[in-house]
Coordinates of C-alpha atoms and ligand atoms in Angstrom, one line a residue:
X7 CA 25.7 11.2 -211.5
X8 CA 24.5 14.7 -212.8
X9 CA 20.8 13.5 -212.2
X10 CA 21.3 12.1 -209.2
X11 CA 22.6 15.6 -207.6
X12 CA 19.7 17.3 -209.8
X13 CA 17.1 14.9 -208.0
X14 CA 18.8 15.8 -204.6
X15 CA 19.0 19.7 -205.9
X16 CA 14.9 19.3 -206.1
X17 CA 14.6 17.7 -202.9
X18 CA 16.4 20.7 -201.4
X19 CA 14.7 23.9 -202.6
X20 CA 11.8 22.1 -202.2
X21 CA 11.9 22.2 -198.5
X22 CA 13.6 25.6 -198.5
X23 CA 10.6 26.8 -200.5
X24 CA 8.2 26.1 -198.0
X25 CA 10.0 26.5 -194.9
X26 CA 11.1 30.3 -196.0
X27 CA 8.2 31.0 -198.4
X28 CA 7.0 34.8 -198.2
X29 CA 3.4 34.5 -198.5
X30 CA 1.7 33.5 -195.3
X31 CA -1.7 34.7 -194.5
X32 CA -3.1 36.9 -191.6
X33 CA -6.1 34.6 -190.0
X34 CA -9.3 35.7 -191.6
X35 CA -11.9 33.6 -189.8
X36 CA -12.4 31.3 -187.1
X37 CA -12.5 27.8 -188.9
X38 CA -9.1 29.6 -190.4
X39 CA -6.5 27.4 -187.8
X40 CA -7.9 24.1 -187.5
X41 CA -8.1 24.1 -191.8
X42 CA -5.1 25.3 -192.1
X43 CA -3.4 22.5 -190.1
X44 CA -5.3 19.6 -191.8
X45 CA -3.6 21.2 -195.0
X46 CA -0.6 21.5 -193.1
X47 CA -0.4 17.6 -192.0
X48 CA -1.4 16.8 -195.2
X49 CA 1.0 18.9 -196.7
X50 CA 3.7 17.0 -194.6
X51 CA 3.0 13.6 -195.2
X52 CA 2.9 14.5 -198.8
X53 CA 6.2 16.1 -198.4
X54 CA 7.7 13.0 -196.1
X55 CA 6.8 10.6 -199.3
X56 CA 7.9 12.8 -201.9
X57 CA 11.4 13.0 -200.1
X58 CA 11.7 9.8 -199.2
X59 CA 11.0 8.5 -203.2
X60 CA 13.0 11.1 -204.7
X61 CA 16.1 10.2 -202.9
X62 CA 15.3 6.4 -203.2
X63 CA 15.8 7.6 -207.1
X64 CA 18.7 9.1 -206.5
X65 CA 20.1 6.4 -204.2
X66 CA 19.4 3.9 -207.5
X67 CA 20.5 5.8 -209.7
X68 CA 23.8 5.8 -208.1
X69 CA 24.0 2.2 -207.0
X70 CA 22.4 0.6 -209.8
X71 CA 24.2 2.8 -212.5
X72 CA 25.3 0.7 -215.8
X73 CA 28.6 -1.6 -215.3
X74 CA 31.0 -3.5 -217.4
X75 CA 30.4 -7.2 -216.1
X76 CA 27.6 -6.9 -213.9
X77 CA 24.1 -8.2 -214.4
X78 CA 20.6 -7.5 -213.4
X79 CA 18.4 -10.3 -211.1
X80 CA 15.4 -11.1 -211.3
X81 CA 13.3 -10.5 -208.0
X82 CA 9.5 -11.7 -208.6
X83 CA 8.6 -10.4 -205.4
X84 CA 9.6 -9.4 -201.6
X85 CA 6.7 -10.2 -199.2
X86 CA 8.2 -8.4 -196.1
X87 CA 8.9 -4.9 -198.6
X88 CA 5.4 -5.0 -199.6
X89 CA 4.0 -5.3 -195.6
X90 CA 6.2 -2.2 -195.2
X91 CA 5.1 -0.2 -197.5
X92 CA 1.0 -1.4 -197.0
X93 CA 1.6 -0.1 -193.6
X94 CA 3.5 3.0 -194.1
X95 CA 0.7 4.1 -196.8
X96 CA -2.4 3.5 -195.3
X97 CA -0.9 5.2 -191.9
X98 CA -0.5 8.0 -194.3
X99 CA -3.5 8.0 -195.8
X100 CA -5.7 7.7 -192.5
X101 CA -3.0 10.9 -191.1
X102 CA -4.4 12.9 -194.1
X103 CA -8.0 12.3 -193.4
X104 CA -9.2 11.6 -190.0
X105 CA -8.4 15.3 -189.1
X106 CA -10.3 16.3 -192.0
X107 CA -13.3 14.8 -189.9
X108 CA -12.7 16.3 -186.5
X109 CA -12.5 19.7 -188.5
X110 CA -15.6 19.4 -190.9
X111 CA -17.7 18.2 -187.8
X112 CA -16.8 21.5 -186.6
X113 CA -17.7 23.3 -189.7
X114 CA -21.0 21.6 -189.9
X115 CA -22.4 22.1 -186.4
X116 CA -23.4 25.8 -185.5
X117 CA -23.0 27.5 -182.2
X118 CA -26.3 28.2 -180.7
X119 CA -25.7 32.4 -181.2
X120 CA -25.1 32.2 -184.8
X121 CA -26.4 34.9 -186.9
X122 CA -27.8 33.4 -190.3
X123 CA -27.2 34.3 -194.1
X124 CA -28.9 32.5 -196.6
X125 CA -26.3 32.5 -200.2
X126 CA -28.6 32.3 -203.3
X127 CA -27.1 31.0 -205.9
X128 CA -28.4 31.0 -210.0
X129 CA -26.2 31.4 -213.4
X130 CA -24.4 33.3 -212.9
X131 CA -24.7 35.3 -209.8
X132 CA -24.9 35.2 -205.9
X133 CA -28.1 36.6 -204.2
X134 CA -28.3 36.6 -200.6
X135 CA -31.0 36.8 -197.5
X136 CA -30.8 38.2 -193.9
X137 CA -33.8 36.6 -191.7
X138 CA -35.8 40.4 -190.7
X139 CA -36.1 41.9 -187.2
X140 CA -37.7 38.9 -186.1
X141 CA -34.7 36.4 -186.8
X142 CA -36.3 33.8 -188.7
X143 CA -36.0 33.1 -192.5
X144 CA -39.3 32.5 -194.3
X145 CA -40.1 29.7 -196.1
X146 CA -39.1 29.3 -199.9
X147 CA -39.2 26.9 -202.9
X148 CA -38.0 27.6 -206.2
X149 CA -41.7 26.9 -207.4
X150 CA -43.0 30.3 -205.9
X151 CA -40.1 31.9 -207.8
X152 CA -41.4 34.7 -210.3
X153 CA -40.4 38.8 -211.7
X154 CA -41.6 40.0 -208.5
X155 CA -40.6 37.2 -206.2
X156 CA -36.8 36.2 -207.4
X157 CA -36.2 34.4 -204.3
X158 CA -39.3 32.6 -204.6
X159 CA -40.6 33.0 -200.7
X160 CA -43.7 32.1 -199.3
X161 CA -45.7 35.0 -199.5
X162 CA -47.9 34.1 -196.4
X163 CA -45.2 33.3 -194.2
X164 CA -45.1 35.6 -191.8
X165 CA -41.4 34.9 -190.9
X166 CA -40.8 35.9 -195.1
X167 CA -42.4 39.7 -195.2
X168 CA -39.6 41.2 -193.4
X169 CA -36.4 38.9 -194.7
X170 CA -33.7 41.2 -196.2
X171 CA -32.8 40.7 -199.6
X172 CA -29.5 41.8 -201.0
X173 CA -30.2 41.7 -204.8
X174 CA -26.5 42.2 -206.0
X175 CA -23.1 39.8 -206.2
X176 CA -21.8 41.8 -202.7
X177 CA -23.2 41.0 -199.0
X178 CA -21.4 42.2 -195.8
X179 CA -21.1 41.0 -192.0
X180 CA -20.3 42.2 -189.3
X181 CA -17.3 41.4 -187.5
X182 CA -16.5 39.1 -184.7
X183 CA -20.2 37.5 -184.6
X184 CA -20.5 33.8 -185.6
X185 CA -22.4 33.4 -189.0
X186 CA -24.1 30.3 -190.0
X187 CA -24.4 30.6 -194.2
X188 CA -27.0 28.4 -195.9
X189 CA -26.6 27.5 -199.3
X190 CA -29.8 27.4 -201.7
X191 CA -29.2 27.1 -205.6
X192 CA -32.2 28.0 -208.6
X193 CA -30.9 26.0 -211.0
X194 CA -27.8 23.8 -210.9
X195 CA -24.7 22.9 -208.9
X196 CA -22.8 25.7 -207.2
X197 CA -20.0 26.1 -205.2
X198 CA -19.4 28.5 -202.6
X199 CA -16.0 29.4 -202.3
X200 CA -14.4 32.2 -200.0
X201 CA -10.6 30.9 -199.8
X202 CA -9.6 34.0 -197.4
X203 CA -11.9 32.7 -195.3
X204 CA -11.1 28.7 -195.8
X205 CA -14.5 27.9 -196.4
X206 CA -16.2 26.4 -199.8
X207 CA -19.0 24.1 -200.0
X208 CA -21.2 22.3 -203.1
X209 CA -24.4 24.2 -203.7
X210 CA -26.8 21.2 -204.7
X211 CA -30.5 22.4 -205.9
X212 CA -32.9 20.5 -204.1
X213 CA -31.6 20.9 -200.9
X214 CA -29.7 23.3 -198.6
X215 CA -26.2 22.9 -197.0
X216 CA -24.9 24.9 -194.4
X217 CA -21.7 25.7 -192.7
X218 CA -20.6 28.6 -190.5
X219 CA -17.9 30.6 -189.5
X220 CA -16.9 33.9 -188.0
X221 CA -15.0 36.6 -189.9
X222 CA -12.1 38.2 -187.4
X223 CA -10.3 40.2 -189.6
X224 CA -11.7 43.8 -191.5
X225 CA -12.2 44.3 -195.8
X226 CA -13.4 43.2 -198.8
X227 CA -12.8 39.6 -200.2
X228 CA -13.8 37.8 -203.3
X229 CA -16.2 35.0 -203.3
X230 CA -15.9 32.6 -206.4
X231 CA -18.3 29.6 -207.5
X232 CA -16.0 26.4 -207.8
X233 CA -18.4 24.2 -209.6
X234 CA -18.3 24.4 -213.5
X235 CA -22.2 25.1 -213.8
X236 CA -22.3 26.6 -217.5
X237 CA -20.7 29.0 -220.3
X238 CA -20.9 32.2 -217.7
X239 CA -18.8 30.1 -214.5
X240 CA -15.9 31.9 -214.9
X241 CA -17.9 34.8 -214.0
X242 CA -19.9 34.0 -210.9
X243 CA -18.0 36.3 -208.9
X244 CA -19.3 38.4 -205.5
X245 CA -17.6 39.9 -202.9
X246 CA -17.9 39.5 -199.1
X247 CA -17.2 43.0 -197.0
X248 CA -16.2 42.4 -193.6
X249 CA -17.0 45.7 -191.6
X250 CA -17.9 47.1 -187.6
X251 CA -21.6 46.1 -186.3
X252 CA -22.4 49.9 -186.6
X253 CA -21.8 49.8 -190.2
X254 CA -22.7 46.5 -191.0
X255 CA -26.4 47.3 -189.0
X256 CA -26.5 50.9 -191.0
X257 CA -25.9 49.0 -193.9
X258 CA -28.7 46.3 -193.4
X259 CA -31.5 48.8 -192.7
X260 CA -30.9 50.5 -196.1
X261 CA -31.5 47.2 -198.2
X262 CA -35.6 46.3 -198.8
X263 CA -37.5 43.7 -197.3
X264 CA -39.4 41.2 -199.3
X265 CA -42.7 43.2 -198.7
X266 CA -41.1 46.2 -200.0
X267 CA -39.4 44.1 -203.5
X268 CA -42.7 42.7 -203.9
X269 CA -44.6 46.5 -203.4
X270 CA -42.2 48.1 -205.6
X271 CA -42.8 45.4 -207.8
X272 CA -46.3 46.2 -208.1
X273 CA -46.2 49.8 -208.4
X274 CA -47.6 50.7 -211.5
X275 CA -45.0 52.6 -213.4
X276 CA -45.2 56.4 -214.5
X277 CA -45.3 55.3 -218.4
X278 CA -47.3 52.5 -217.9
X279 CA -49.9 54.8 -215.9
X280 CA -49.8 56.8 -219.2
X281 CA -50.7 54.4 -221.6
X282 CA -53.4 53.1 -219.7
X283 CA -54.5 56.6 -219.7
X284 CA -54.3 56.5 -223.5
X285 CA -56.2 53.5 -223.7
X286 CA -59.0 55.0 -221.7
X287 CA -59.4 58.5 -223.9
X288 CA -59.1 56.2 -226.9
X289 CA -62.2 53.8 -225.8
X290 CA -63.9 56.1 -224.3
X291 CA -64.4 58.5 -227.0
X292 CA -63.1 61.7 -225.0
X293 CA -61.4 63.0 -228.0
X294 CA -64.6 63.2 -229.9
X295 CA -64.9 66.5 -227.7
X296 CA -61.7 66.9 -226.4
X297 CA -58.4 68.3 -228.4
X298 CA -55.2 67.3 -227.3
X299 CA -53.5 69.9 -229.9
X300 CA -55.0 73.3 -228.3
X301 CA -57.9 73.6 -231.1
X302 CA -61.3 74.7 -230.1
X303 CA -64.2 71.7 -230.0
X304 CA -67.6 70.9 -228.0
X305 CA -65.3 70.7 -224.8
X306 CA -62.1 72.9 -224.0
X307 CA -59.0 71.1 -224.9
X308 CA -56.6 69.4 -222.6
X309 CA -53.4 71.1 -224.2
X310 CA -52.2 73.1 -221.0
X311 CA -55.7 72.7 -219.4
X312 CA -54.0 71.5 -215.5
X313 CA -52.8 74.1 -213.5
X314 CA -55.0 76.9 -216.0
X315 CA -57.6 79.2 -214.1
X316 CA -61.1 78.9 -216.1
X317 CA -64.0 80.7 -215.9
X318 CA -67.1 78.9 -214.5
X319 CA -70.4 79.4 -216.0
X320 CA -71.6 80.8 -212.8
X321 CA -69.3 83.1 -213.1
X322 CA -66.6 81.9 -210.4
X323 CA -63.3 81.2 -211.5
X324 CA -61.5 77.6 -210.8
X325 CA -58.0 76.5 -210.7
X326 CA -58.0 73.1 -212.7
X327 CA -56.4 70.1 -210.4
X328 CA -56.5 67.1 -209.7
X329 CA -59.5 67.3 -207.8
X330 CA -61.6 69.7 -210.4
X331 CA -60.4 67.0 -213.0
X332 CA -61.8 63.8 -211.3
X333 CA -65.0 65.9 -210.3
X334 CA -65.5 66.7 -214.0
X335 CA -65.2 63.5 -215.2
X336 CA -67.1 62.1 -212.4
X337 CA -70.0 65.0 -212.4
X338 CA -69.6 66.7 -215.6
X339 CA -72.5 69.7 -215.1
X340 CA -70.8 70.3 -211.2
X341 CA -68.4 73.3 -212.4
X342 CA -69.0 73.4 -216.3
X343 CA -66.5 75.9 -217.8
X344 CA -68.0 78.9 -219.2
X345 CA -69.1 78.5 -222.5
X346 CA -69.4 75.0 -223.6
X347 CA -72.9 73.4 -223.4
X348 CA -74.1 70.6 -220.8
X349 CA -73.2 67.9 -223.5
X350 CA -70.9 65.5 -221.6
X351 CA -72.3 62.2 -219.7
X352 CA -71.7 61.5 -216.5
X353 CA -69.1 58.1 -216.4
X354 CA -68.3 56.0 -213.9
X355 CA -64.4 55.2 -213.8
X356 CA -62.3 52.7 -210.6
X357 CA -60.2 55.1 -209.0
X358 CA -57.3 54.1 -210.6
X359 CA -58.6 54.4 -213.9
X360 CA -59.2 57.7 -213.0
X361 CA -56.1 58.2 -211.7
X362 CA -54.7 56.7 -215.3
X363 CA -57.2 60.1 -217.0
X364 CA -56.1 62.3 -214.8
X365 CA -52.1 61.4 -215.2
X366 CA -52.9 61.5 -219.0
X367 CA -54.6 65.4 -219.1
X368 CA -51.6 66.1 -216.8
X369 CA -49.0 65.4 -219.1
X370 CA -50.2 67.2 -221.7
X371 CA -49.6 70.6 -220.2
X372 CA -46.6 72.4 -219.2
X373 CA -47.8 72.9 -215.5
X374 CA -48.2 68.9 -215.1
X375 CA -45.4 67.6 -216.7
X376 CA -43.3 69.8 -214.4
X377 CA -45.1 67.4 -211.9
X378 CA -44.3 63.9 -213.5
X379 CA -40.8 65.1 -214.1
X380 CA -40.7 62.9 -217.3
X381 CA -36.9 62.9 -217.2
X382 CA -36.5 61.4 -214.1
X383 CA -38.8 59.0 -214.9
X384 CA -36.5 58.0 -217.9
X385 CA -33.6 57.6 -214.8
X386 CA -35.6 55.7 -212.5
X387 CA -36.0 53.1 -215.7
X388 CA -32.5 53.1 -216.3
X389 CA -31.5 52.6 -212.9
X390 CA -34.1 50.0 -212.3
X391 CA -33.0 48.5 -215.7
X392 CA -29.3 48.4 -214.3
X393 CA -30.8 47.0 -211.0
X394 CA -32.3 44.1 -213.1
X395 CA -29.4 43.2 -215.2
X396 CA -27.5 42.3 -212.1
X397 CA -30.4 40.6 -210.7
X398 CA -31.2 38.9 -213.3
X399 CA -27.6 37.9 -213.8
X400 CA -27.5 39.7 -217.3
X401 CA -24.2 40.9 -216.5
X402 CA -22.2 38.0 -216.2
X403 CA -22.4 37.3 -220.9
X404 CA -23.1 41.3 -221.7
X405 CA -20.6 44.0 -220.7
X406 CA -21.2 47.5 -220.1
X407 CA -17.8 48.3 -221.4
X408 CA -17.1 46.8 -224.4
X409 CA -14.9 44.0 -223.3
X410 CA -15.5 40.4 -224.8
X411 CA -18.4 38.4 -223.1
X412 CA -20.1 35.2 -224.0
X413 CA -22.9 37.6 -225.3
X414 CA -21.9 41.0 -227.2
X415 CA -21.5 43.6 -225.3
X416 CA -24.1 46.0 -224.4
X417 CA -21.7 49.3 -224.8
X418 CA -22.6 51.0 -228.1
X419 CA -25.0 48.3 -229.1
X420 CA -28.5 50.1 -229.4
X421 CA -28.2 51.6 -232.9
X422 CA -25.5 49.2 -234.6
X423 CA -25.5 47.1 -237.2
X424 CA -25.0 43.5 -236.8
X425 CA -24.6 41.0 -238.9
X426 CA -26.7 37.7 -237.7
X427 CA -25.5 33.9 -237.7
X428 CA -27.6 33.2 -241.0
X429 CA -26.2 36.4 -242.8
X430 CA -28.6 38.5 -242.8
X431 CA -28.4 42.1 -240.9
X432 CA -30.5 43.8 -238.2
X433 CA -30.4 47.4 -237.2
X434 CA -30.6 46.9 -233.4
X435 CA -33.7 48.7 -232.4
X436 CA -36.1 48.5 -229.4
X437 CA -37.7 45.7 -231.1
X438 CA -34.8 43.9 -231.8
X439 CA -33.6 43.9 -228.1
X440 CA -37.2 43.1 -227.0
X441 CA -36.9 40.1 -229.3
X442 CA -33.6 39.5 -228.3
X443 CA -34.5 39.4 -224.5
X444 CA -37.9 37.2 -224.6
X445 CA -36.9 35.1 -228.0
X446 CA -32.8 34.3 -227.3
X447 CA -32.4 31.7 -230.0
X448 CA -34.8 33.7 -232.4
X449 CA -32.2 36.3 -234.1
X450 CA -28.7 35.1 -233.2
X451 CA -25.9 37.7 -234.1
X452 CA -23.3 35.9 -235.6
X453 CA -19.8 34.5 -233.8
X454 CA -22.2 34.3 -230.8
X455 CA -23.3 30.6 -229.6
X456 CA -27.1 29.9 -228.2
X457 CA -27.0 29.5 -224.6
X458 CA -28.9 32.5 -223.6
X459 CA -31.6 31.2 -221.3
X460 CA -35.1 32.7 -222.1
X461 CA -36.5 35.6 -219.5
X462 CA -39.9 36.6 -218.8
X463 CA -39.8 39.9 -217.4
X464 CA -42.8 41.6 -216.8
X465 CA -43.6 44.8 -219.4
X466 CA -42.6 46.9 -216.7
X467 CA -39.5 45.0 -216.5
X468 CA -38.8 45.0 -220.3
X469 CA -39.0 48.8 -220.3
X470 CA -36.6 49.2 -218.1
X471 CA -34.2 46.7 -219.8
X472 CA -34.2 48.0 -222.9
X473 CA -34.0 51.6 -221.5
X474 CA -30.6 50.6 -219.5
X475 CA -29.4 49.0 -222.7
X476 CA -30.2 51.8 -224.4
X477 CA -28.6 54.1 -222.2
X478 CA -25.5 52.2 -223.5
X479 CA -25.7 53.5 -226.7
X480 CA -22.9 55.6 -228.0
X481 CA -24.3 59.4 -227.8
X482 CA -25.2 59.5 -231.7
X483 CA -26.9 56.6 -232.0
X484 CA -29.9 57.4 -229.4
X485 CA -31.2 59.9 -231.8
X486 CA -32.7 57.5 -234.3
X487 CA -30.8 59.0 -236.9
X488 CA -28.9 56.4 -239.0
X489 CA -25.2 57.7 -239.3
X490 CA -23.8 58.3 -243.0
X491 CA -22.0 55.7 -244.6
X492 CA -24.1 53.4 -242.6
X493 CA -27.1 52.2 -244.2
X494 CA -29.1 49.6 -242.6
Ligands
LIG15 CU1 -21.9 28.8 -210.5 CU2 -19.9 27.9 -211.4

């Protein structure tokens, strides 16, 4: 009896549960109603069967309860039961589903004013791409896909050069305008999952699914990838920010096309202008007759030489710029300074190998290096270090605070000692992460497992890896020093 009334008891706040539950949900997005009421039917039927068979259990239990003197029978079978319940389950089973069509066929086929977003999917982060001005998403393949191009585009499309590309896990949309989302993956199987907005679909590399939908409500919502596709899963997280067309528009313009990714891409960087700069004064021999210390030689020294006033021998004076120092290089007897002797030959340098020379004399005075501002140019490599990280999905095994990841952390890392899986122990160093970055497997710290995929940043790219890693570090250990009491 006392499970009979606890089956009954179930049955109960079972319904009262769901007809008096608390959390109901303010519509999001369009598709929002016709979902929810395929989950609703199904919910019903569901709940019809699990009523009905929970109080056939404790109808039995009651009628069929142990007596003294009574017996079981044996009932091999009951053709007109089993037509019943044939008929009552597959009228279920075709209630639960054939709305499901009606409401997918909607989800599938796009109103002719849709807007488009392409999702970009990769472990373990979303990428994501607005056709340009001119409406029309370029052509891509994951085989054009390099450091400069990450969404690998067709560079001679000319429906590609202006496509807006939102390298980071959050994308925005405007309100109220129909959206038709296509889903592209780099690698492996992806799912697309905002539940605010009832929508989720397979990401399946190879091909590209779609789906659209438009967002009626205002704020920010978490999107989640619903396919197990590797350690870092758990962390393929994004956000969607619903916001006014004003916003959404001001919003839009500020983000670079793919002719500006791929032009920034290019740029040389300040340091790397440097060291070609190097590279030329070291093959060329100007140090032969050039100091770079201030001491006195066959020609005047570059220490402090830009921005200087200098005596010609003709006896006019010249401020030494940019212009004075390509002309001298170019035509070295044009404006000789004042006592040195016609000694230098005339060379014949690209213009940005001479704008490599020039860079180089510039940052070895005061006046020039005012110019470069060589601090900021540390901060640009940070932040385009910290830019990279999330584009390159670095984020989703390191931390930048410490907590646990699937790799260690990046907070306080530059400048510690680790101990490696086969014992031995590494001082973690710029050539260590460098390592570390191109060569995964190579030098494993240890209580860390090997599924770091390999990267091949460009030099430029390195740089600014390491340098946001290294920003990391905890204060002390940026100064090279080693800390006492803890020898390497
Ligand atoms: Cu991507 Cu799970």
């Amino acid at each position: 009896m006392a499970i009979a009334i606890i089956l009954v008891l179930v049955v109960v706040a079972s319904v009262l549960f769901h007809l008096f539950a608390p959390w109901q949900m303010t519509p999001a997005a369009s598709n929002w109603g016709s979902i929810d009421t395929t989950l609703l039917i199904t919910l019903i039927i569901t709940g019809i069967f699990f009523v009905a068979i929970t109080l056939f259990m404790a109808i039995a239990v009651i009628r069929f309860r142990h007596r003294e003197g009574s017996r079981a029978h044996y009932q091999p079978e009951s053709k007109k039961l089993e037509g019943w319940l044939i008929i009552l389950t597959s009228l279920g089973i075709v209630g639960m589903l054939a709305p499901g069509l009606v409401v997918y066929n909607d989800f599938v086929h796009v109103p002719q004013d849709a807007a488009q977003l392409e999702v970009f999917s990769q472990q373990w982060q979303w990428a994501f791409r607005f056709p340009g001005r001119d409406g029309k998403l370029g052509r891509s393949d994951v085989k054009w896909i390099d450091a400069a191009n990450p969404f690998g585009l067709d560079r001679n499309d000319p429906a590609a050069q202006d496509d807006v590309l939102i390298l980071n896990n959050e994308v925005r949309l405007p309100i109220d305008r129909p959206v038709k989302v296509l889903l592209r993956s780099k690698d492996v199987l992806h799912d697309f999952d905002v539940p605010q907005i009832r929508a989720k679909m397979d990401i399946v590399p190879g091909m590209v699914s779609h789906f659209w939908f438009t967002p009626t409500k205002l704020g920010k919502v978490e999107i989640l990838c619903a396919e197990y596709c590797g350690v870092g899963h758990f962390n393929m997280r994004g956000h969607l920010v619903v916001e006014e067309q004003e916003a959404f528009d001001r919003w839009l313009a500020s983000q670079p096309t793919f002719v500006q990714t791929l032009a920034s891409a290019a740029a040389p960087s300040q340091e790397s202008l440097l060291e070609k700069g190097r590279q030329l004064v070291e093959s060329h021999g100007c140090r032969a007759c050039h100091s770079q210390d201030g001491s006195t030689s066959l020609g005047p020294t570059w220490k402090d030489l830009y921005g200087r006033s200098e005596q010609l021998a003709d006896g006019s004076s010249v401020q030494v710029d940019e212009a004075y120092l390509k002309e001298s290089i170019l035509e070295p007897n044009a404006r000789r300074v004042q006592g040195y002797p016609p000694v230098m030959v005339a060379y014949t340098f690209t213009q940005d190998e001479l704008g490599a020379l020039v860079g180089f004399i510039k940052s070895l005075s005061a006046a020039g290096q005012k110019e470069q501002g060589p601090a900021s140019a540390t901060d640009d490599r940070v932040a385009q270090g910290q830019q990279l990280a999330q584009a390159l999905g670095c984020r989703a095994c390191h931390s930048v605070d410490g907590s646990q990841g699937i790799g260690p952390s990046w907070k306080g890392l530059f400048g510690k000692t680790e101990t490696l899986a086969d014992g031995t122990q590494v001082k973690v160093d710029e050539a260590y992460v460098r390592e570390s970055v191109l060569k995964p497997g190579a030098a494993i710290v240890k209580g860390y497992a090997a599924v770091m995929p390999v990267f091949t940043p460009s030099d430029k790219e390195l740089d600014a890896l390491v340098a946001f890693i290294r920003s990391n570090a905890d204060a002390d250990a940026d100064t090279g020093k080693v800390k006492p009491g803890k020898s390497p």
